[in-house]
Amino acid sequence: MTRKVCVITGTRAEFGLLRWLMGEIQSHPQLELQVIATGMHLSPEFGSTYREIEEAGFEIDARVEMLLSSDTNTAVTKSMGLGVIGFADAYERLAPDIVVVLGDRFEIFAAASAAMIAGVPVAHLHGGETTEGAFDEAIRHSITKMSHLHFVGAEEYRRRVIQLGEHPDRVFNFGGMGIDAIKRIKLLSREELERSLELGLGEKSLLVTFHPVTLEGGACSVAQMGELLAALDGLDDTTLIFTMPNADTGGRELSAMVREFAQGHPNAKVYTSLGQLRYFSCLAQIDGVVGNSSSGLAEAPSFKIGTVNIGDRQRGRLKANSVIDCEPNHKAIEAALEQLYSAEFQASLASASNPYGNGGASEAIVKVLADYPLENIRKKQFYNLSANDFS
């Protein structure tokens, strides 16, 4: 009997991680792929990136509209409510056997909540991680407790999911999803990339992404973005490629600051969405990543480039020696950039090792999705740790 596997995706970055798993599900003889697009994918403001799903050869089975045209705390909370309603309707119509979600965003919390009430088992990817500067931290662990199969990116994260009371037999460490994408995608050459970006990279180039720090308030995120832009202000000899913040609380104000900065700096250009091909092609050509995106920790090390990781948003995640942590003030950021370009640090990048594995996660996950018994899987007992656990 064919098992219907429903994959939820709400952002460009998340789809980039899920794409290869979706392909494995689509081609598996015992599985039927269902796709629900939601969140930023459906918003023209964020590039209507649902088109990337379709261009990759996937049919969208349901669209859950949930983003309001505001990013206040109240608006995000209301968006979550709309999402729960929309996912409830989608699950009733599609009748999936299992739902697959990734990460820690509020769209995914809505998807997992609706699945739990609908009686649909949930498989959660990239649980057990920590991001102490964002409310994603609480959302991620909440999704873990609503899920029934867990696919984590590293052994430390596997132990943390078990610590949350999940049975070890249901927690699988197959490595990070981003490594699969890096190994499978054929990157653009430098010339092809420059044509696609309509931008010359020059001798120095940096990719900049700064998301709201949601646990520190909108004013704090704005202040930190101001410090970052102040640090970048004097880099006239460096091409600055900006990607826009996520649809988090306060994200629109940060986006406006980036656009205003770019208007006064001919060496800077802003992209609503690069897409995975151009994004990874950039990582292969630039000098480093600057900001507070998880990609600087999870994908950039595989390209042997440095990351300037600003502030607390990613605090608690595993990090390669290619990551330079710094405080969110312009002096500290300037010092980190100086370190990034230092001969000693550049020489050290050759030995950088990605802590999220060596690939192969998609094939391993799809085997579990196809073979793991789903009967009675929703009845979970809290797994209590013994003195011998993890010894």
Tab-separated table of C-alpha atoms in Angstrom:
chain	number	residue	atom	x	y	z
A	1	MET	CA	0.000	0.000	0.000
A	2	THR	CA	1.349	3.437	-0.949
A	3	ARG	CA	2.160	5.696	1.991
A	4	LYS	CA	1.260	9.379	1.528
A	5	VAL	CA	4.063	11.620	2.794
A	6	CYS	CA	3.120	15.296	3.078
A	7	VAL	CA	6.063	17.748	3.098
A	8	ILE	CA	5.491	21.271	4.444
A	9	THR	CA	7.627	24.171	3.232
A	10	GLY	CA	7.309	27.848	4.096
A	11	THR	CA	10.590	29.526	3.108
A	12	ARG	CA	13.149	29.543	0.302
A	13	ALA	CA	15.937	28.336	2.585
A	14	GLU	CA	13.856	25.519	4.021
A	15	PHE	CA	12.825	24.294	0.575
A	16	GLY	CA	16.483	24.272	-0.427
A	17	LEU	CA	17.112	21.787	2.383
A	18	LEU	CA	13.996	19.707	1.667
A	19	ARG	CA	14.271	19.593	-2.118
A	20	TRP	CA	16.415	16.484	-2.397
A	21	LEU	CA	14.404	14.571	0.182
A	22	MET	CA	11.249	15.484	-1.746
A	23	GLY	CA	12.847	14.069	-4.886
A	24	GLU	CA	13.672	10.825	-3.085
A	25	ILE	CA	10.090	10.557	-1.827
A	26	GLN	CA	8.688	11.331	-5.277
A	27	SER	CA	10.704	8.552	-6.911
A	28	HIS	CA	10.138	5.924	-4.201
A	29	PRO	CA	7.763	3.174	-5.385
A	30	GLN	CA	6.060	2.836	-1.993
A	31	LEU	CA	5.584	6.544	-1.301
A	32	GLU	CA	3.337	9.284	-2.663
A	33	LEU	CA	4.643	12.831	-2.262
A	34	GLN	CA	2.267	15.583	-1.203
A	35	VAL	CA	3.474	19.190	-0.968
A	36	ILE	CA	1.968	22.043	1.034
A	37	ALA	CA	3.401	25.513	0.383
A	38	THR	CA	2.843	28.247	2.940
A	39	GLY	CA	4.348	31.324	4.536
A	40	MET	CA	6.900	33.348	2.585
A	41	HIS	CA	6.564	31.115	-0.490
A	42	LEU	CA	3.151	32.630	-1.234
A	43	SER	CA	4.091	36.276	-0.618
A	44	PRO	CA	5.054	38.571	-3.522
A	45	GLU	CA	6.933	40.686	-0.969
A	46	PHE	CA	9.306	37.753	-0.377
A	47	GLY	CA	9.634	36.790	-4.018
A	48	SER	CA	6.695	34.372	-4.500
A	49	THR	CA	9.186	31.536	-4.152
A	50	TYR	CA	6.521	28.862	-4.593
A	51	ARG	CA	7.624	29.109	-8.237
A	52	GLU	CA	10.948	27.527	-7.257
A	53	ILE	CA	9.042	24.498	-5.969
A	54	GLU	CA	7.209	24.132	-9.266
A	55	GLU	CA	10.330	24.784	-11.351
A	56	ALA	CA	12.051	21.950	-9.466
A	57	GLY	CA	9.387	19.554	-10.774
A	58	PHE	CA	7.059	19.313	-7.791
A	59	GLU	CA	3.311	19.775	-7.809
A	60	ILE	CA	1.911	21.879	-4.966
A	61	ASP	CA	-1.077	19.996	-3.565
A	62	ALA	CA	-2.241	22.722	-1.169
A	63	ARG	CA	-1.419	26.359	-0.434
A	64	VAL	CA	-1.933	27.627	3.087
A	65	GLU	CA	-2.091	31.436	3.091
A	66	MET	CA	-1.182	32.713	6.532
A	67	LEU	CA	1.167	35.730	6.412
A	68	LEU	CA	-0.402	39.081	7.273
A	69	SER	CA	1.026	42.282	5.810
A	70	SER	CA	2.550	43.161	9.156
A	71	ASP	CA	5.323	41.694	11.266
A	72	THR	CA	4.347	42.849	14.750
A	73	ASN	CA	4.085	40.294	17.539
A	74	THR	CA	0.309	40.435	17.253
A	75	ALA	CA	0.396	39.917	13.480
A	76	VAL	CA	2.752	36.919	13.732
A	77	THR	CA	0.490	35.369	16.384
A	78	LYS	CA	-2.557	35.905	14.154
A	79	SER	CA	-0.639	34.390	11.224
A	80	MET	CA	-0.056	31.271	13.295
A	81	GLY	CA	-3.785	31.061	13.960
A	82	LEU	CA	-4.582	31.378	10.263
A	83	GLY	CA	-1.999	28.701	9.565
A	84	VAL	CA	-3.594	26.224	11.964
A	85	ILE	CA	-6.954	26.749	10.251
A	86	GLY	CA	-5.453	26.358	6.787
A	87	PHE	CA	-3.470	23.239	7.647
A	88	ALA	CA	-6.528	21.665	9.257
A	89	ASP	CA	-8.416	22.050	5.973
A	90	ALA	CA	-5.460	20.803	3.914
A	91	TYR	CA	-4.944	17.680	6.042
A	92	GLU	CA	-8.645	16.861	5.885
A	93	ARG	CA	-8.565	17.032	2.084
A	94	LEU	CA	-5.203	15.338	1.471
A	95	ALA	CA	-5.469	12.704	4.231
A	96	PRO	CA	-1.673	12.175	4.550
A	97	ASP	CA	-0.232	9.180	6.380
A	98	ILE	CA	2.642	11.234	7.780
A	99	VAL	CA	3.672	14.899	7.709
A	100	VAL	CA	7.308	15.995	7.293
A	101	VAL	CA	8.413	19.332	8.752
A	102	LEU	CA	11.825	20.954	9.117
A	103	GLY	CA	13.167	23.342	11.690
A	104	ASP	CA	11.675	25.895	13.986
A	105	ARG	CA	9.671	28.628	12.299
A	106	PHE	CA	6.193	29.708	13.381
A	107	GLU	CA	4.672	28.379	10.132
A	108	ILE	CA	6.001	24.935	10.998
A	109	PHE	CA	4.659	25.190	14.542
A	110	ALA	CA	1.191	25.787	13.055
A	111	ALA	CA	1.616	22.821	10.702
A	112	ALA	CA	2.706	20.478	13.493
A	113	SER	CA	-0.053	21.645	15.857
A	114	ALA	CA	-2.753	21.014	13.264
A	115	ALA	CA	-1.290	17.591	12.433
A	116	MET	CA	-1.261	16.605	16.101
A	117	ILE	CA	-4.957	17.428	16.503
A	118	ALA	CA	-5.797	15.800	13.157
A	119	GLY	CA	-4.160	12.556	14.298
A	120	VAL	CA	-1.447	12.619	11.632
A	121	PRO	CA	2.059	11.450	12.685
A	122	VAL	CA	4.831	14.014	12.297
A	123	ALA	CA	8.444	13.502	11.207
A	124	HIS	CA	10.642	16.404	12.335
A	125	LEU	CA	13.965	17.310	10.722
A	126	HIS	CA	16.723	19.279	12.469
A	127	GLY	CA	15.354	19.071	15.999
A	128	GLY	CA	17.526	19.210	19.087
A	129	GLU	CA	19.397	22.337	17.995
A	130	THR	CA	19.577	25.535	20.016
A	131	THR	CA	19.243	29.189	19.012
A	132	GLU	CA	19.262	31.135	22.231
A	133	GLY	CA	18.583	34.525	20.647
A	134	ALA	CA	15.279	33.673	18.950
A	135	PHE	CA	11.876	32.329	19.947
A	136	ASP	CA	12.588	29.612	17.383
A	137	GLU	CA	14.290	27.845	20.307
A	138	ALA	CA	11.005	27.209	22.113
A	139	ILE	CA	9.167	26.479	18.872
A	140	ARG	CA	11.717	23.835	17.834
A	141	HIS	CA	11.516	21.932	21.113
A	142	SER	CA	7.711	22.186	21.091
A	143	ILE	CA	7.621	20.630	17.625
A	144	THR	CA	9.852	17.838	18.945
A	145	LYS	CA	7.201	16.970	21.552
A	146	MET	CA	4.478	16.961	18.876
A	147	SER	CA	6.533	14.713	16.572
A	148	HIS	CA	6.965	10.959	16.344
A	149	LEU	CA	10.056	10.451	14.186
A	150	HIS	CA	13.119	12.651	14.543
A	151	PHE	CA	15.959	13.223	12.063
A	152	VAL	CA	18.751	15.314	13.553
A	153	GLY	CA	21.903	16.870	12.130
A	154	ALA	CA	24.497	15.754	14.683
A	155	GLU	CA	24.964	13.355	17.603
A	156	GLU	CA	24.798	16.156	20.160
A	157	TYR	CA	21.351	17.042	18.830
A	158	ARG	CA	20.258	13.401	18.963
A	159	ARG	CA	21.150	13.294	22.644
A	160	ARG	CA	19.187	16.475	23.275
A	161	VAL	CA	16.039	15.139	21.596
A	162	ILE	CA	16.287	12.002	23.755
A	163	GLN	CA	16.794	14.258	26.779
A	164	LEU	CA	13.431	15.806	25.884
A	165	GLY	CA	11.854	12.399	26.470
A	166	GLU	CA	11.813	10.956	22.954
A	167	HIS	CA	12.638	7.255	22.603
A	168	PRO	CA	16.108	6.603	21.131
A	169	ASP	CA	14.646	4.146	18.612
A	170	ARG	CA	12.778	7.039	16.992
A	171	VAL	CA	15.700	9.496	16.836
A	172	PHE	CA	18.002	9.178	13.828
A	173	ASN	CA	21.244	11.055	13.185
A	174	PHE	CA	21.824	11.095	9.426
A	175	GLY	CA	23.549	14.498	9.340
A	176	GLY	CA	22.426	17.875	8.040
A	177	MET	CA	20.163	18.277	5.033
A	178	GLY	CA	22.272	21.100	3.592
A	179	ILE	CA	25.216	18.781	2.953
A	180	ASP	CA	23.083	16.711	0.568
A	181	ALA	CA	22.192	19.810	-1.409
A	182	ILE	CA	25.823	20.922	-1.641
A	183	LYS	CA	26.933	17.535	-2.936
A	184	ARG	CA	24.143	17.177	-5.502
A	185	ILE	CA	23.805	20.609	-7.061
A	186	LYS	CA	25.893	21.683	-10.085
A	187	LEU	CA	27.120	25.162	-9.281
A	188	LEU	CA	27.326	28.104	-11.645
A	189	SER	CA	30.754	29.234	-12.788
A	190	ARG	CA	31.923	32.658	-11.656
A	191	GLU	CA	31.030	34.159	-15.044
A	192	GLU	CA	27.593	32.496	-15.077
A	193	LEU	CA	26.931	33.685	-11.538
A	194	GLU	CA	27.895	37.269	-12.320
A	195	ARG	CA	25.577	37.270	-15.341
A	196	SER	CA	22.721	35.861	-13.269
A	197	LEU	CA	23.282	38.358	-10.462
A	198	GLU	CA	23.926	41.205	-12.920
A	199	LEU	CA	26.825	42.041	-10.645
A	200	GLY	CA	30.604	41.853	-10.819
A	201	LEU	CA	32.050	40.192	-7.720
A	202	GLY	CA	35.355	42.059	-7.746
A	203	GLU	CA	38.475	41.093	-5.804
A	204	LYS	CA	36.642	41.039	-2.461
A	205	SER	CA	33.047	39.973	-1.866
A	206	LEU	CA	30.825	39.109	1.090
A	207	LEU	CA	27.327	37.641	1.432
A	208	VAL	CA	25.322	39.418	4.138
A	209	THR	CA	22.145	38.135	5.821
A	210	PHE	CA	20.854	39.476	9.121
A	211	HIS	CA	17.577	38.226	10.613
A	212	PRO	CA	15.628	39.731	13.542
A	213	VAL	CA	16.741	38.658	17.006
A	214	THR	CA	13.207	37.892	18.127
A	215	LEU	CA	13.871	37.414	21.852
A	216	GLU	CA	15.531	40.811	22.161
A	217	GLY	CA	12.769	42.968	20.678
A	218	GLY	CA	12.380	44.962	17.488
A	219	ALA	CA	14.339	47.998	18.703
A	220	CYS	CA	17.307	45.780	19.542
A	221	SER	CA	17.256	44.132	16.094
A	222	VAL	CA	17.153	47.556	14.448
A	223	ALA	CA	20.067	48.732	16.576
A	224	GLN	CA	22.105	45.641	15.719
A	225	MET	CA	21.385	46.031	12.013
A	226	GLY	CA	22.530	49.637	12.299
A	227	GLU	CA	25.798	48.483	13.864
A	228	LEU	CA	26.314	45.952	11.072
A	229	LEU	CA	25.686	48.527	8.345
A	230	ALA	CA	28.047	50.943	10.083
A	231	ALA	CA	30.764	48.290	9.998
A	232	LEU	CA	30.143	47.676	6.280
A	233	ASP	CA	29.948	51.350	5.408
A	234	GLY	CA	33.648	51.782	4.679
A	235	LEU	CA	34.166	48.623	2.630
A	236	ASP	CA	34.164	50.426	-0.717
A	237	ASP	CA	36.519	47.829	-2.216
A	238	THR	CA	34.208	44.922	-1.311
A	239	THR	CA	31.133	43.711	-3.217
A	240	LEU	CA	28.284	43.268	-0.719
A	241	ILE	CA	25.539	40.815	-1.646
A	242	PHE	CA	22.546	41.221	0.684
A	243	THR	CA	19.749	38.678	1.051
A	244	MET	CA	16.601	39.805	2.801
A	245	PRO	CA	15.595	38.919	6.384
A	246	ASN	CA	12.928	36.293	7.051
A	247	ALA	CA	9.289	37.171	7.763
A	248	ASP	CA	9.935	37.345	11.492
A	249	THR	CA	8.858	39.993	13.964
A	250	GLY	CA	10.458	43.265	12.853
A	251	GLY	CA	11.862	41.874	9.605
A	252	ARG	CA	10.332	44.525	7.357
A	253	GLU	CA	12.096	47.372	9.152
A	254	LEU	CA	15.427	45.593	8.748
A	255	SER	CA	14.715	45.072	5.042
A	256	ALA	CA	14.036	48.794	4.635
A	257	MET	CA	17.379	49.602	6.291
A	258	VAL	CA	19.225	47.285	3.903
A	259	ARG	CA	17.566	48.793	0.838
A	260	GLU	CA	18.357	52.326	2.003
A	261	PHE	CA	21.998	51.332	2.594
A	262	ALA	CA	22.292	49.799	-0.861
A	263	GLN	CA	20.930	52.960	-2.506
A	264	GLY	CA	23.900	54.880	-1.163
A	265	HIS	CA	26.528	52.225	-1.828
A	266	PRO	CA	27.159	51.217	-5.458
A	267	ASN	CA	29.164	48.196	-4.247
A	268	ALA	CA	26.053	46.722	-2.572
A	269	LYS	CA	23.108	44.929	-4.141
A	270	VAL	CA	19.987	43.477	-2.538
A	271	TYR	CA	18.226	40.231	-3.502
A	272	THR	CA	14.837	39.197	-2.167
A	273	SER	CA	15.664	35.571	-2.927
A	274	LEU	CA	18.775	34.128	-4.560
A	275	GLY	CA	17.409	30.588	-4.769
A	276	GLN	CA	19.560	27.642	-3.779
A	277	LEU	CA	21.594	27.417	-6.986
A	278	ARG	CA	22.714	31.039	-6.912
A	279	TYR	CA	23.129	31.020	-3.135
A	280	PHE	CA	25.474	28.030	-3.108
A	281	SER	CA	27.245	29.348	-6.203
A	282	CYS	CA	27.860	32.560	-4.260
A	283	LEU	CA	29.303	30.591	-1.346
A	284	ALA	CA	31.733	28.971	-3.767
A	285	GLN	CA	32.976	32.347	-5.042
A	286	ILE	CA	32.880	34.835	-2.159
A	287	ASP	CA	35.277	35.447	0.726
A	288	GLY	CA	32.841	34.911	3.573
A	289	VAL	CA	29.370	35.122	5.091
A	290	VAL	CA	28.389	37.920	7.474
A	291	GLY	CA	25.299	38.145	9.689
A	292	ASN	CA	23.337	35.722	11.842
A	293	SER	CA	21.927	33.147	9.418
A	294	SER	CA	22.182	29.452	10.253
A	295	SER	CA	23.637	28.895	6.776
A	296	GLY	CA	26.876	30.470	7.929
A	297	LEU	CA	27.226	27.601	10.388
A	298	ALA	CA	25.578	24.714	8.529
A	299	GLU	CA	26.620	25.200	4.892
A	300	ALA	CA	29.430	27.764	4.626
A	301	PRO	CA	32.077	25.494	6.273
A	302	SER	CA	31.690	23.003	3.404
A	303	PHE	CA	32.898	25.724	1.021
A	304	LYS	CA	36.004	26.434	3.117
A	305	ILE	CA	35.015	30.061	3.676
A	306	GLY	CA	34.752	32.037	6.875
A	307	THR	CA	31.644	33.205	8.709
A	308	VAL	CA	31.283	36.306	10.844
A	309	ASN	CA	28.470	35.271	13.184
A	310	ILE	CA	26.968	38.327	14.883
A	311	GLY	CA	25.180	38.317	18.227
A	312	ASP	CA	23.102	35.643	19.938
A	313	ARG	CA	20.617	34.414	17.320
A	314	GLN	CA	22.676	31.274	16.594
A	315	ARG	CA	24.170	30.916	20.081
A	316	GLY	CA	24.236	27.249	21.088
A	317	ARG	CA	24.614	25.698	17.624
A	318	LEU	CA	27.573	23.505	16.712
A	319	LYS	CA	30.229	25.546	14.922
A	320	ALA	CA	33.241	24.802	12.755
A	321	ASN	CA	36.555	26.584	13.282
A	322	SER	CA	35.645	28.709	10.255
A	323	VAL	CA	33.092	30.648	12.349
A	324	ILE	CA	34.106	33.901	14.038
A	325	ASP	CA	31.668	34.932	16.775
A	326	CYS	CA	31.403	38.626	17.593
A	327	GLU	CA	29.267	41.037	19.574
A	328	PRO	CA	26.628	43.054	17.660
A	329	ASN	CA	28.496	46.372	17.654
A	330	HIS	CA	30.358	47.910	14.753
A	331	LYS	CA	33.787	47.818	16.416
A	332	ALA	CA	33.510	44.097	17.121
A	333	ILE	CA	32.175	43.423	13.616
A	334	GLU	CA	35.020	45.424	12.064
A	335	ALA	CA	37.527	43.419	14.108
A	336	ALA	CA	35.893	40.156	13.032
A	337	LEU	CA	36.056	41.210	9.374
A	338	GLU	CA	39.719	42.067	9.794
A	339	GLN	CA	40.271	38.593	11.261
A	340	LEU	CA	38.313	37.016	8.396
A	341	TYR	CA	40.720	38.499	5.841
A	342	SER	CA	43.872	37.838	7.871
A	343	ALA	CA	46.432	35.496	6.317
A	344	GLU	CA	46.458	33.250	9.399
A	345	PHE	CA	42.680	32.758	9.402
A	346	GLN	CA	42.521	32.223	5.640
A	347	ALA	CA	45.185	29.533	5.929
A	348	SER	CA	43.188	27.784	8.664
A	349	LEU	CA	40.129	27.399	6.412
A	350	ALA	CA	41.725	24.514	4.513
A	351	SER	CA	41.205	22.317	7.578
A	352	ALA	CA	37.623	23.451	8.261
A	353	SER	CA	35.305	20.504	8.857
A	354	ASN	CA	31.528	20.746	8.704
A	355	PRO	CA	30.067	19.419	11.988
A	356	TYR	CA	26.858	18.405	10.196
A	357	GLY	CA	28.262	15.353	8.428
A	358	ASN	CA	29.179	14.300	4.930
A	359	GLY	CA	25.828	13.892	3.154
A	360	GLY	CA	23.499	10.994	2.457
A	361	ALA	CA	20.721	12.155	4.769
A	362	SER	CA	17.956	12.198	2.143
A	363	GLU	CA	18.370	8.547	1.134
A	364	ALA	CA	18.540	7.417	4.752
A	365	ILE	CA	15.499	9.444	5.812
A	366	VAL	CA	13.314	8.227	2.950
A	367	LYS	CA	14.032	4.621	3.886
A	368	VAL	CA	12.749	5.251	7.409
A	369	LEU	CA	9.703	7.110	6.069
A	370	ALA	CA	8.893	4.137	3.850
A	371	ASP	CA	9.571	1.313	6.313
A	372	TYR	CA	8.893	2.525	9.850
A	373	PRO	CA	5.582	1.103	11.194
A	374	LEU	CA	3.051	3.875	11.727
A	375	GLU	CA	0.477	1.824	13.618
A	376	ASN	CA	0.139	3.215	17.144
A	377	ILE	CA	3.099	5.548	16.545
A	378	ARG	CA	1.171	8.491	17.977
A	379	LYS	CA	1.052	6.862	21.427
A	380	LYS	CA	4.309	7.973	23.019
A	381	GLN	CA	5.764	7.233	26.412
A	382	PHE	CA	8.155	9.749	27.931
A	383	TYR	CA	11.613	8.232	27.793
A	384	ASN	CA	13.305	8.694	31.166
A	385	LEU	CA	17.085	8.815	31.168
A	386	SER	CA	18.993	6.335	33.306
A	387	ALA	CA	22.427	6.703	34.850
A	388	ASN	CA	23.864	4.658	31.983
A	389	ASP	CA	22.485	6.811	29.185
A	390	PHE	CA	25.151	8.520	27.065
A	391	SER	CA	27.914	7.045	29.239
